[in-house]
Amino acid sequence: TNGSSTPLKTLSLIGMPGAGKSTVGVILAKRTGLRFVDTDLDIQVREQATLQEILERDGYLYLREVEREVLLDIELEGSVISTGGSAVYSSPVMSRLRAAGPVVYLDTPLEVLQQRVAAGPPRGIASDPGEDYAQVFMERTPLYRQYADITVATGGLELEQVAAAVLSALKQRYAEGAASGPG
């Protein structure tokens, strides 16, 4: 065994662009022995373009559709999956992810997200160009909360600490979940 008592096969991360899903996902993959899948990268390979280019070329609804197809196609078993921020708009995708293993919402304060997104290069965010980031945040937050099996509040934490918080929440859930069944 790899020293982990958690019978974890698949773990999916959801949350806004800037929440740290990719970075935290890599750390979690290293700590759990699972492979890391970043669906944004799968989309880019499939479309031969960056997310930003896909947005400019085909629009946000097309990007959402490609993301949905990728998440319905890819092998989930044995993976930590960093999903694109708009995965929650597809209930078939979310059902598939939840059936495969726990879905973890990285719940990051709006101010932190805005700073990170502003500081970085342009991100291909699959949202209506008429909506600003705060509006997208307001629209998606209830969906993230609805689909999450586990929510980790990341405010004030370094990404290493976020990964540790996810693992500790999973341990607790599996310790309790063994007795209580789904819930």
CSV table of C-alpha atoms in Angstrom, one decimal:
chain,number,residue,atom,x,y,z
A,1,THR,CA,0.0,0.0,0.0
A,2,ASN,CA,1.0,3.6,-0.3
A,3,GLY,CA,0.5,4.3,3.4
A,4,SER,CA,-2.8,6.0,2.8
A,5,SER,CA,-5.8,4.3,4.4
A,6,THR,CA,-8.2,6.2,2.2
A,7,PRO,CA,-9.9,4.1,-0.4
A,8,LEU,CA,-9.7,7.0,-2.8
A,9,LYS,CA,-10.0,6.3,-6.5
A,10,THR,CA,-11.0,9.7,-7.9
A,11,LEU,CA,-11.2,13.2,-6.5
A,12,SER,CA,-12.6,16.2,-8.3
A,13,LEU,CA,-11.9,19.8,-7.6
A,14,ILE,CA,-14.4,22.5,-8.4
A,15,GLY,CA,-14.3,26.2,-7.9
A,16,MET,CA,-13.8,29.6,-9.6
A,17,PRO,CA,-10.8,30.4,-11.9
A,18,GLY,CA,-8.1,31.5,-9.5
A,19,ALA,CA,-9.2,29.2,-6.6
A,20,GLY,CA,-6.0,27.2,-7.0
A,21,LYS,CA,-7.5,24.0,-8.4
A,22,SER,CA,-4.6,23.2,-10.7
A,23,THR,CA,-1.9,23.8,-8.0
A,24,VAL,CA,-3.8,22.1,-5.2
A,25,GLY,CA,-4.6,19.2,-7.6
A,26,VAL,CA,-0.9,18.6,-8.3
A,27,ILE,CA,-0.1,18.6,-4.6
A,28,LEU,CA,-3.0,16.2,-3.9
A,29,ALA,CA,-1.9,13.9,-6.7
A,30,LYS,CA,1.6,13.7,-5.2
A,31,ARG,CA,0.3,13.0,-1.7
A,32,THR,CA,-2.3,10.4,-2.8
A,33,GLY,CA,-0.5,8.5,-5.5
A,34,LEU,CA,-3.2,9.4,-8.0
A,35,ARG,CA,-2.5,10.9,-11.4
A,36,PHE,CA,-3.4,14.6,-12.0
A,37,VAL,CA,-5.7,15.6,-14.8
A,38,ASP,CA,-6.3,19.3,-15.6
A,39,THR,CA,-9.3,19.4,-18.0
A,40,ASP,CA,-8.3,22.9,-19.1
A,41,LEU,CA,-5.2,21.3,-20.6
A,42,ASP,CA,-7.2,18.5,-22.2
A,43,ILE,CA,-9.5,21.1,-23.8
A,44,GLN,CA,-6.5,23.0,-25.2
A,45,VAL,CA,-4.9,19.8,-26.7
A,46,ARG,CA,-8.2,18.7,-28.2
A,47,GLU,CA,-8.9,22.2,-29.7
A,48,GLN,CA,-5.2,23.0,-30.6
A,49,ALA,CA,-5.7,26.4,-29.0
A,50,THR,CA,-5.5,28.1,-25.5
A,51,LEU,CA,-8.7,28.7,-23.6
A,52,GLN,CA,-8.4,32.4,-24.4
A,53,GLU,CA,-8.1,31.7,-28.1
A,54,ILE,CA,-11.1,29.3,-28.1
A,55,LEU,CA,-13.1,32.0,-26.4
A,56,GLU,CA,-12.1,34.7,-28.9
A,57,ARG,CA,-12.6,32.3,-31.8
A,58,ASP,CA,-15.8,30.4,-30.8
A,59,GLY,CA,-17.3,32.1,-27.8
A,60,TYR,CA,-18.0,31.0,-24.2
A,61,LEU,CA,-20.9,28.7,-24.9
A,62,TYR,CA,-18.7,26.7,-27.2
A,63,LEU,CA,-15.9,26.5,-24.6
A,64,ARG,CA,-18.5,25.2,-22.1
A,65,GLU,CA,-19.7,22.6,-24.5
A,66,VAL,CA,-16.1,21.3,-25.2
A,67,GLU,CA,-15.5,21.2,-21.4
A,68,ARG,CA,-18.6,19.2,-21.0
A,69,GLU,CA,-17.6,16.7,-23.7
A,70,VAL,CA,-14.1,16.3,-22.2
A,71,LEU,CA,-15.5,15.7,-18.7
A,72,LEU,CA,-17.9,13.1,-20.0
A,73,ASP,CA,-15.2,11.4,-22.1
A,74,ILE,CA,-12.1,11.2,-19.9
A,75,GLU,CA,-11.0,8.3,-17.7
A,76,LEU,CA,-11.8,9.4,-14.2
A,77,GLU,CA,-10.5,6.3,-12.3
A,78,GLY,CA,-7.3,6.9,-10.3
A,79,SER,CA,-7.2,10.6,-10.9
A,80,VAL,CA,-7.3,14.0,-9.1
A,81,ILE,CA,-9.3,16.1,-11.6
A,82,SER,CA,-9.1,19.8,-11.8
A,83,THR,CA,-12.2,20.9,-13.6
A,84,GLY,CA,-12.9,24.1,-15.4
A,85,GLY,CA,-14.9,26.7,-13.5
A,86,SER,CA,-18.0,26.1,-15.6
A,87,ALA,CA,-18.2,22.3,-15.1
A,88,VAL,CA,-21.1,22.9,-12.7
A,89,TYR,CA,-23.4,24.1,-15.5
A,90,SER,CA,-23.7,20.5,-16.7
A,91,SER,CA,-25.6,18.2,-14.4
A,92,PRO,CA,-24.6,15.0,-16.4
A,93,VAL,CA,-20.9,16.0,-15.8
A,94,MET,CA,-21.5,16.6,-12.1
A,95,SER,CA,-23.4,13.3,-11.7
A,96,ARG,CA,-20.5,11.5,-13.4
A,97,LEU,CA,-17.9,13.2,-11.2
A,98,ARG,CA,-19.8,12.6,-8.0
A,99,ALA,CA,-20.4,8.9,-8.9
A,100,ALA,CA,-16.6,8.5,-9.3
A,101,GLY,CA,-15.6,10.0,-6.0
A,102,PRO,CA,-15.8,13.0,-3.7
A,103,VAL,CA,-16.2,16.5,-5.3
A,104,VAL,CA,-14.3,19.1,-3.4
A,105,TYR,CA,-15.2,22.8,-3.6
A,106,LEU,CA,-12.3,25.2,-3.1
A,107,ASP,CA,-14.3,28.1,-1.6
A,108,THR,CA,-12.1,31.2,-2.1
A,109,PRO,CA,-13.2,34.7,-1.2
A,110,LEU,CA,-14.0,37.0,-4.1
A,111,GLU,CA,-11.3,39.6,-3.2
A,112,VAL,CA,-8.6,36.9,-3.3
A,113,LEU,CA,-9.9,35.5,-6.6
A,114,GLN,CA,-10.0,38.9,-8.1
A,115,GLN,CA,-6.4,39.7,-7.0
A,116,ARG,CA,-5.1,36.4,-8.4
A,117,VAL,CA,-6.9,36.7,-11.7
A,118,ALA,CA,-5.8,40.4,-12.1
A,119,ALA,CA,-2.2,39.5,-11.4
A,120,GLY,CA,-2.0,36.6,-13.8
A,121,PRO,CA,-2.2,36.4,-17.6
A,122,PRO,CA,-5.7,36.6,-19.2
A,123,ARG,CA,-7.7,33.4,-18.4
A,124,GLY,CA,-10.2,31.9,-20.7
A,125,ILE,CA,-13.2,32.1,-18.5
A,126,ALA,CA,-16.3,30.5,-20.0
A,127,SER,CA,-18.7,33.2,-19.1
A,128,ASP,CA,-20.8,35.8,-20.8
A,129,PRO,CA,-18.4,38.7,-21.9
A,130,GLY,CA,-21.1,41.1,-20.5
A,131,GLU,CA,-20.6,39.7,-17.0
A,132,ASP,CA,-17.8,40.8,-14.8
A,133,TYR,CA,-15.9,38.4,-12.6
A,134,ALA,CA,-18.0,39.3,-9.5
A,135,GLN,CA,-21.2,38.5,-11.4
A,136,VAL,CA,-19.8,35.1,-12.5
A,137,PHE,CA,-18.8,34.4,-8.9
A,138,MET,CA,-22.4,35.2,-7.7
A,139,GLU,CA,-23.9,33.0,-10.4
A,140,ARG,CA,-21.6,30.0,-9.8
A,141,THR,CA,-21.2,29.9,-6.1
A,142,PRO,CA,-24.6,28.4,-5.3
A,143,LEU,CA,-23.9,25.7,-7.9
A,144,TYR,CA,-20.5,24.9,-6.4
A,145,ARG,CA,-22.1,24.6,-3.0
A,146,GLN,CA,-24.9,22.4,-4.3
A,147,TYR,CA,-22.6,19.9,-6.0
A,148,ALA,CA,-19.8,19.8,-3.4
A,149,ASP,CA,-19.4,16.7,-1.2
A,150,ILE,CA,-16.7,18.6,0.8
A,151,THR,CA,-16.2,22.4,0.9
A,152,VAL,CA,-12.8,23.8,2.0
A,153,ALA,CA,-12.6,27.4,2.8
A,154,THR,CA,-9.3,28.5,1.4
A,155,GLY,CA,-9.2,32.1,2.7
A,156,GLY,CA,-5.9,32.9,4.3
A,157,LEU,CA,-4.4,29.6,3.5
A,158,GLU,CA,-1.3,28.8,1.4
A,159,LEU,CA,-2.1,26.3,-1.4
A,160,GLU,CA,0.0,23.6,0.5
A,161,GLN,CA,-2.3,24.2,3.5
A,162,VAL,CA,-5.4,24.0,1.3
A,163,ALA,CA,-4.2,20.5,0.1
A,164,ALA,CA,-3.7,19.4,3.7
A,165,ALA,CA,-7.2,20.7,4.6
A,166,VAL,CA,-8.7,18.7,1.7
A,167,LEU,CA,-6.9,15.5,2.8
A,168,SER,CA,-8.0,16.0,6.4
A,169,ALA,CA,-11.6,16.6,5.4
A,170,LEU,CA,-11.5,13.4,3.3
A,171,LYS,CA,-10.1,11.4,6.2
A,172,GLN,CA,-12.9,12.6,8.4
A,173,ARG,CA,-15.5,11.9,5.8
A,174,TYR,CA,-14.3,8.4,5.2
A,175,ALA,CA,-14.0,7.7,8.9
A,176,GLU,CA,-17.6,8.8,9.5
A,177,GLY,CA,-19.0,7.8,6.1
A,178,ALA,CA,-18.0,4.1,6.6
A,179,ALA,CA,-20.8,3.9,9.2
A,180,SER,CA,-23.4,6.4,8.0
A,181,GLY,CA,-23.6,5.7,4.3
A,182,PRO,CA,-24.2,8.4,1.7
A,183,GLY,CA,-25.2,11.8,2.9
